[in-house]
Amino acid sequence: MLAFAAMTLPITATAAPGRFTGAFKPAGPYVSGGNNYYFRVQGLPDSAGCLQNWAFVNEADSGSKAKIATLLMAYSQGRNVSLYVEEDGAGYCRIVEFVVQ
């Protein structure tokens, strides 16, 4: 009976674990519509494991204004960044947090 109960429990999908990209100099930013991968950091290294060579922050994301301002500062000063990214439901890399070096 216990085995049957275990088999009927709902199974939930888990998101792919996040990961750091490793330090890199971001290429030029790309800005789109508010929730259409709004602010994109381009030039991600292969170590990021993203399907594309960019990661994004959407306007509705927590702390988006501070993230975008800091990423623009890093880009304009030629600083390295290391992004922590997670894949969204469509397989694109969302920037969760990052370090400017």
PDB file of C-alpha atoms in Angstrom:
ATOM      1  CA  MET A   1       0.000   0.000   0.000  1.00  0.00           C
ATOM      2  CA  LEU A   2       2.841   2.379   0.853  1.00  0.00           C
ATOM      3  CA  ALA A   3       4.452   1.789  -2.547  1.00  0.00           C
ATOM      4  CA  PHE A   4       1.172   2.656  -4.274  1.00  0.00           C
ATOM      5  CA  ALA A   5       0.868   5.889  -2.260  1.00  0.00           C
ATOM      6  CA  ALA A   6       4.404   6.896  -3.226  1.00  0.00           C
ATOM      7  CA  MET A   7       3.640   6.284  -6.901  1.00  0.00           C
ATOM      8  CA  THR A   8       0.612   8.570  -6.837  1.00  0.00           C
ATOM      9  CA  LEU A   9       2.392  11.580  -5.343  1.00  0.00           C
ATOM     10  CA  PRO A  10       2.675  14.497  -7.768  1.00  0.00           C
ATOM     11  CA  ILE A  11       6.043  14.973  -9.382  1.00  0.00           C
ATOM     12  CA  THR A  12       7.173  18.552  -9.833  1.00  0.00           C
ATOM     13  CA  ALA A  13       9.747  19.672 -12.349  1.00  0.00           C
ATOM     14  CA  THR A  14      12.732  21.512 -10.997  1.00  0.00           C
ATOM     15  CA  ALA A  15      14.518  24.335 -12.771  1.00  0.00           C
ATOM     16  CA  ALA A  16      18.069  23.868 -13.913  1.00  0.00           C
ATOM     17  CA  PRO A  17      20.464  24.979 -11.205  1.00  0.00           C
ATOM     18  CA  GLY A  18      22.031  28.388 -11.572  1.00  0.00           C
ATOM     19  CA  ARG A  19      25.704  28.921 -12.269  1.00  0.00           C
ATOM     20  CA  PHE A  20      28.356  31.622 -12.457  1.00  0.00           C
ATOM     21  CA  THR A  21      29.628  32.541 -15.904  1.00  0.00           C
ATOM     22  CA  GLY A  22      33.199  33.253 -14.856  1.00  0.00           C
ATOM     23  CA  ALA A  23      34.747  36.693 -15.265  1.00  0.00           C
ATOM     24  CA  PHE A  24      34.462  38.403 -18.658  1.00  0.00           C
ATOM     25  CA  LYS A  25      34.282  41.890 -20.182  1.00  0.00           C
ATOM     26  CA  PRO A  26      30.691  42.422 -21.327  1.00  0.00           C
ATOM     27  CA  ALA A  27      30.115  43.438 -24.934  1.00  0.00           C
ATOM     28  CA  GLY A  28      27.702  46.230 -25.782  1.00  0.00           C
ATOM     29  CA  PRO A  29      24.307  46.146 -24.083  1.00  0.00           C
ATOM     30  CA  TYR A  30      21.090  45.538 -26.000  1.00  0.00           C
ATOM     31  CA  VAL A  31      17.810  47.069 -24.784  1.00  0.00           C
ATOM     32  CA  SER A  32      14.388  45.765 -25.830  1.00  0.00           C
ATOM     33  CA  GLY A  33      10.780  46.023 -24.591  1.00  0.00           C
ATOM     34  CA  GLY A  34      10.144  45.821 -20.818  1.00  0.00           C
ATOM     35  CA  ASN A  35       9.587  42.067 -20.537  1.00  0.00           C
ATOM     36  CA  ASN A  36      11.062  40.951 -23.857  1.00  0.00           C
ATOM     37  CA  TYR A  37      14.475  40.098 -22.418  1.00  0.00           C
ATOM     38  CA  TYR A  38      14.618  43.847 -21.655  1.00  0.00           C
ATOM     39  CA  PHE A  39      18.303  44.480 -20.907  1.00  0.00           C
ATOM     40  CA  ARG A  40      20.785  42.033 -22.401  1.00  0.00           C
ATOM     41  CA  VAL A  41      24.442  41.643 -21.560  1.00  0.00           C
ATOM     42  CA  GLN A  42      26.241  40.233 -24.582  1.00  0.00           C
ATOM     43  CA  GLY A  43      29.544  38.443 -24.961  1.00  0.00           C
ATOM     44  CA  LEU A  44      29.049  35.666 -22.390  1.00  0.00           C
ATOM     45  CA  PRO A  45      31.846  33.107 -22.385  1.00  0.00           C
ATOM     46  CA  ASP A  46      31.126  29.493 -23.347  1.00  0.00           C
ATOM     47  CA  SER A  47      31.581  28.585 -19.671  1.00  0.00           C
ATOM     48  CA  ALA A  48      28.191  30.244 -18.997  1.00  0.00           C
ATOM     49  CA  GLY A  49      26.491  27.238 -20.568  1.00  0.00           C
ATOM     50  CA  CYS A  50      23.818  29.427 -22.187  1.00  0.00           C
ATOM     51  CA  LEU A  51      22.329  28.578 -25.584  1.00  0.00           C
ATOM     52  CA  GLN A  52      22.981  32.144 -26.740  1.00  0.00           C
ATOM     53  CA  ASN A  53      25.903  34.463 -25.943  1.00  0.00           C
ATOM     54  CA  TRP A  54      23.797  36.860 -23.849  1.00  0.00           C
ATOM     55  CA  ALA A  55      21.891  36.968 -20.558  1.00  0.00           C
ATOM     56  CA  PHE A  56      19.039  39.258 -19.593  1.00  0.00           C
ATOM     57  CA  VAL A  57      17.308  41.298 -16.898  1.00  0.00           C
ATOM     58  CA  ASN A  58      13.598  42.054 -17.389  1.00  0.00           C
ATOM     59  CA  GLU A  59      12.118  45.331 -16.211  1.00  0.00           C
ATOM     60  CA  ALA A  60       9.858  43.461 -13.746  1.00  0.00           C
ATOM     61  CA  ASP A  61      12.763  41.498 -12.180  1.00  0.00           C
ATOM     62  CA  SER A  62      13.663  42.200  -8.575  1.00  0.00           C
ATOM     63  CA  GLY A  63      16.270  44.974  -8.394  1.00  0.00           C
ATOM     64  CA  SER A  64      16.264  45.499 -12.165  1.00  0.00           C
ATOM     65  CA  LYS A  65      17.058  49.225 -12.018  1.00  0.00           C
ATOM     66  CA  ALA A  66      20.083  48.716  -9.760  1.00  0.00           C
ATOM     67  CA  LYS A  67      21.275  45.727 -11.796  1.00  0.00           C
ATOM     68  CA  ILE A  68      21.008  47.625 -15.083  1.00  0.00           C
ATOM     69  CA  ALA A  69      22.715  50.747 -13.708  1.00  0.00           C
ATOM     70  CA  THR A  70      25.581  48.701 -12.277  1.00  0.00           C
ATOM     71  CA  LEU A  71      26.016  46.662 -15.464  1.00  0.00           C
ATOM     72  CA  LEU A  72      26.091  49.859 -17.550  1.00  0.00           C
ATOM     73  CA  MET A  73      28.731  51.287 -15.201  1.00  0.00           C
ATOM     74  CA  ALA A  74      30.831  48.128 -15.515  1.00  0.00           C
ATOM     75  CA  TYR A  75      30.531  48.209 -19.316  1.00  0.00           C
ATOM     76  CA  SER A  76      31.416  51.915 -19.578  1.00  0.00           C
ATOM     77  CA  GLN A  77      34.466  51.473 -17.324  1.00  0.00           C
ATOM     78  CA  GLY A  78      35.672  48.327 -19.091  1.00  0.00           C
ATOM     79  CA  ARG A  79      35.372  46.240 -15.919  1.00  0.00           C
ATOM     80  CA  ASN A  80      34.999  42.469 -15.753  1.00  0.00           C
ATOM     81  CA  VAL A  81      31.781  40.957 -14.449  1.00  0.00           C
ATOM     82  CA  SER A  82      30.858  37.482 -13.276  1.00  0.00           C
ATOM     83  CA  LEU A  83      27.148  36.783 -13.655  1.00  0.00           C
ATOM     84  CA  TYR A  84      25.071  34.231 -11.781  1.00  0.00           C
ATOM     85  CA  VAL A  85      22.473  33.036 -14.288  1.00  0.00           C
ATOM     86  CA  GLU A  86      19.493  30.691 -14.310  1.00  0.00           C
ATOM     87  CA  GLU A  87      17.598  29.472 -17.354  1.00  0.00           C
ATOM     88  CA  ASP A  88      14.033  30.705 -17.745  1.00  0.00           C
ATOM     89  CA  GLY A  89      11.253  28.474 -19.088  1.00  0.00           C
ATOM     90  CA  ALA A  90      12.284  29.172 -22.691  1.00  0.00           C
ATOM     91  CA  GLY A  91      15.958  28.286 -22.116  1.00  0.00           C
ATOM     92  CA  TYR A  92      17.326  31.847 -22.000  1.00  0.00           C
ATOM     93  CA  CYS A  93      19.721  32.899 -19.225  1.00  0.00           C
ATOM     94  CA  ARG A  94      18.297  35.339 -16.665  1.00  0.00           C
ATOM     95  CA  ILE A  95      20.779  37.351 -14.581  1.00  0.00           C
ATOM     96  CA  VAL A  96      20.049  36.635 -10.918  1.00  0.00           C
ATOM     97  CA  GLU A  97      23.048  38.373  -9.368  1.00  0.00           C
ATOM     98  CA  PHE A  98      26.569  39.369 -10.342  1.00  0.00           C
ATOM     99  CA  VAL A  99      29.929  40.689  -9.219  1.00  0.00           C
ATOM    100  CA  VAL A 100      31.801  43.597 -10.811  1.00  0.00           C
ATOM    101  CA  GLN A 101      35.561  43.110 -10.589  1.00  0.00           C
TER     102      GLN A 101
END
